[in-house]
mmCIF file of C-alpha atoms in Angstrom:
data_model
loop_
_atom_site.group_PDB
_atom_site.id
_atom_site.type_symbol
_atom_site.label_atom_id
_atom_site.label_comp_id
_atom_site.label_asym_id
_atom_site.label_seq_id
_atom_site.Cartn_x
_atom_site.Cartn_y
_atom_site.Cartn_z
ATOM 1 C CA UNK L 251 15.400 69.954 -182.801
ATOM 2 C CA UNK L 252 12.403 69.620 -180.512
ATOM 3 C CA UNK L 253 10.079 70.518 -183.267
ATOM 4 C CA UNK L 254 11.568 67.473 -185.522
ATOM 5 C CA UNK L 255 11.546 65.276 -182.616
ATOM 6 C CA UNK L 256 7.650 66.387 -182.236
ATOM 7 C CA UNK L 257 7.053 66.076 -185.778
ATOM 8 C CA UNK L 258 8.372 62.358 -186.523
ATOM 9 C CA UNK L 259 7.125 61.478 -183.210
ATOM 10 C CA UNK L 260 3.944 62.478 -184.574
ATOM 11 C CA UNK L 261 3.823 61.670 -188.084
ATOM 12 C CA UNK L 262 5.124 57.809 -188.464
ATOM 13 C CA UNK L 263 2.569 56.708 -185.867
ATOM 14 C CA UNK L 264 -0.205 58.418 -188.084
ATOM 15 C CA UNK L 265 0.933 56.784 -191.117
ATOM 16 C CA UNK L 266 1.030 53.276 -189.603
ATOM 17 C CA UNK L 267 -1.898 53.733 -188.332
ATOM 18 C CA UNK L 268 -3.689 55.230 -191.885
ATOM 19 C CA UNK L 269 -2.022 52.565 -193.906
ATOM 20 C CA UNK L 270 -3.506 49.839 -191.225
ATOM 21 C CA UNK L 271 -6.441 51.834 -191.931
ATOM 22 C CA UNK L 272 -6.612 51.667 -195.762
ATOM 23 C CA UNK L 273 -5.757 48.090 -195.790
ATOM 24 C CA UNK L 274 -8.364 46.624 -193.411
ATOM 25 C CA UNK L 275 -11.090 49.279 -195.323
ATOM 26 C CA UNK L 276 -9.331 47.651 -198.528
ATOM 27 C CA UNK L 277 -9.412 44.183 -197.293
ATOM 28 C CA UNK L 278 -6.055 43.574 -198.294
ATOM 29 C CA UNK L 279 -3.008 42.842 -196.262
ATOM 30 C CA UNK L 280 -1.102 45.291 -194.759
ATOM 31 C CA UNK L 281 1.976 44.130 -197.156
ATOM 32 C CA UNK L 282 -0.142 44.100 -200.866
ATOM 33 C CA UNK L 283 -1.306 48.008 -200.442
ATOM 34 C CA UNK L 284 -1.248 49.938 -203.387
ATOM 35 C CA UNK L 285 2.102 52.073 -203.275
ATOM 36 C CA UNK L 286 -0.168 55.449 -204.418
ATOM 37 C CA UNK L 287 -2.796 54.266 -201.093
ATOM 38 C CA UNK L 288 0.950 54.551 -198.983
ATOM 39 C CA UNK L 289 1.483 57.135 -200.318
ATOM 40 C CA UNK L 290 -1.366 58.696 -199.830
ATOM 41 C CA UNK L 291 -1.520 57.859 -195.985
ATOM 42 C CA UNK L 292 1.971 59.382 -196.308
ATOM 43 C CA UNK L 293 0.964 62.579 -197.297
ATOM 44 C CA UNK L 294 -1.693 62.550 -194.791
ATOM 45 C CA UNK L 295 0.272 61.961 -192.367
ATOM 46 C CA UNK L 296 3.015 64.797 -192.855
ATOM 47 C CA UNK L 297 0.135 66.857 -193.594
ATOM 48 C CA UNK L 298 -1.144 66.938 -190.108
ATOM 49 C CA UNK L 299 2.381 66.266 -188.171
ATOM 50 C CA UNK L 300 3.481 69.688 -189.644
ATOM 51 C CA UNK L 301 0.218 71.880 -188.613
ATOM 52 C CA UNK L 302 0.217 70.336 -185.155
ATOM 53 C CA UNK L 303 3.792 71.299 -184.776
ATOM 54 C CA UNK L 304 3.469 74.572 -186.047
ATOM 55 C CA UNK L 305 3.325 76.295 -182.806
ATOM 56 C CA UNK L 306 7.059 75.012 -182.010
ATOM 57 C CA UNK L 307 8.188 76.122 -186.060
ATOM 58 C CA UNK L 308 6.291 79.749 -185.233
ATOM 59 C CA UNK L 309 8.043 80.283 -182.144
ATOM 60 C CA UNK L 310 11.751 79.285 -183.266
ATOM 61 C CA UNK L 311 11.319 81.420 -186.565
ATOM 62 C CA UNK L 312 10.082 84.335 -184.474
ATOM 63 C CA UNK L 313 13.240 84.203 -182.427
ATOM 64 C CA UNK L 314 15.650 83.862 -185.026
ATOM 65 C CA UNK L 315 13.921 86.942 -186.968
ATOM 66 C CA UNK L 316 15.268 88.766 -183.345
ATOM 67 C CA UNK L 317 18.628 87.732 -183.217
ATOM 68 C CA UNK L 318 19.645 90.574 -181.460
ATOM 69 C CA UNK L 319 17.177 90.947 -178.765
ATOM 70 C CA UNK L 320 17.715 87.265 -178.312
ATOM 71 C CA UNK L 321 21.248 87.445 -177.619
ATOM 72 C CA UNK L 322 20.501 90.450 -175.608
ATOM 73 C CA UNK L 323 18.094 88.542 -173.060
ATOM 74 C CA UNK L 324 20.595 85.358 -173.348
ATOM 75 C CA UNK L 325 23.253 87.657 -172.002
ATOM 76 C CA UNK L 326 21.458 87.790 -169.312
ATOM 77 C CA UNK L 327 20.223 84.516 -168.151
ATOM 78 C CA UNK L 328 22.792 81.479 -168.058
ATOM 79 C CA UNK L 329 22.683 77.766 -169.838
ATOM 80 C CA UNK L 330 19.492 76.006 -170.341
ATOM 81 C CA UNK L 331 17.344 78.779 -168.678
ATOM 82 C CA UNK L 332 18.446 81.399 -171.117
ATOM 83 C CA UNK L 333 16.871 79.203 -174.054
ATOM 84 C CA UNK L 334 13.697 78.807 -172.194
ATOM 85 C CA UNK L 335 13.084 81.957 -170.604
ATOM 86 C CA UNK L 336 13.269 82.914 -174.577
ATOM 87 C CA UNK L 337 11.060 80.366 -175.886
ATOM 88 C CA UNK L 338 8.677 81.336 -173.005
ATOM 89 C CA UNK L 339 8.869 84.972 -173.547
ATOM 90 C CA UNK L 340 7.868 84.990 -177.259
ATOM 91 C CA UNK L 341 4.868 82.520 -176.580
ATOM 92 C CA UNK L 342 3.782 84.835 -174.111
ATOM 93 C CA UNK L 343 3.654 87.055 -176.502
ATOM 94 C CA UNK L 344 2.263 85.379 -179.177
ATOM 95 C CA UNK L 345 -0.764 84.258 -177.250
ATOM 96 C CA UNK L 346 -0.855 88.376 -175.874
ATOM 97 C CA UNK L 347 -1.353 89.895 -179.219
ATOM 98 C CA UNK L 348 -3.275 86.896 -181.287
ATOM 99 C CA UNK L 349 -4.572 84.621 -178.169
ATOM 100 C CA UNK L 350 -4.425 80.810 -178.743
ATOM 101 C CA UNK L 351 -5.011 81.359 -182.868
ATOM 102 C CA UNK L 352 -2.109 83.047 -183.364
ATOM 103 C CA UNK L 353 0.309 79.653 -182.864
ATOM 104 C CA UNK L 354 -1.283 78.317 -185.693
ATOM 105 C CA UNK L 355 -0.445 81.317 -188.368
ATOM 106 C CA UNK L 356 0.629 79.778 -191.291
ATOM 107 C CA UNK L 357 -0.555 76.160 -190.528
ATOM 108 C CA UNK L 358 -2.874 75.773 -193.117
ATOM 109 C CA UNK L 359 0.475 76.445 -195.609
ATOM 110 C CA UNK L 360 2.600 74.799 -193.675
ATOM 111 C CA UNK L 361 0.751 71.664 -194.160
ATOM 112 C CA UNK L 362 -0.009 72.163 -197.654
ATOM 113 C CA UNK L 363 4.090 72.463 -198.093
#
């Protein structure tokens, strides 16, 4: 959820703002852009929403590829805390093996998706 919440939080202010963009560079109104130039901006848009989220999509697939050291540490930590002592645990991690690169494995596909 907070990687959705991330993503459209990022994404439909980009595309506003490349439509606005496209129009003024177009000098046309904001209403009589070409449906392929929306789309475009569009694409763009989702294009660079999903690598900028990809750190939160990395670290949520990593955990549920270890569902059963997850429910092991959860067992052992209560409520709210148990979810982010994992979440904190396998960034830790992440950035221990592959440093600061390593959230953004797969970005380049991701955004391509």
């Amino acid at each position: 959820a907070m990687r959705d919440v991330a993503q459209s939080g990022f994404q439909f202010p980009v595309y506003e703002c490349l439509k606005l963009g496209a129009a003024t560079w177009m000098s046309v109104d904001l209403n009589q852009l070409p449906t392929t130039t929306s789309a475009c901006c569009g694409s763009i848009a989702g294009m660079a929403s999903a690598i900028v989220t990809t750190p939160f999509d990395l670290v949520k697939t990593r955990l549920n590829l270890r569902a059963s050291e997850v429910t092991a540490v959860a067992g052992r930590t209560t409520g709210r805390n148990a979810s982010w002592a994992l979440m904190v645990s396998e960034a830790r991690e992440i950035y221990g093996t592959h440093g600061a690169r390593g959230f953004f494995k797969g970005a380049g596909l991701r955004g391509m998706w």
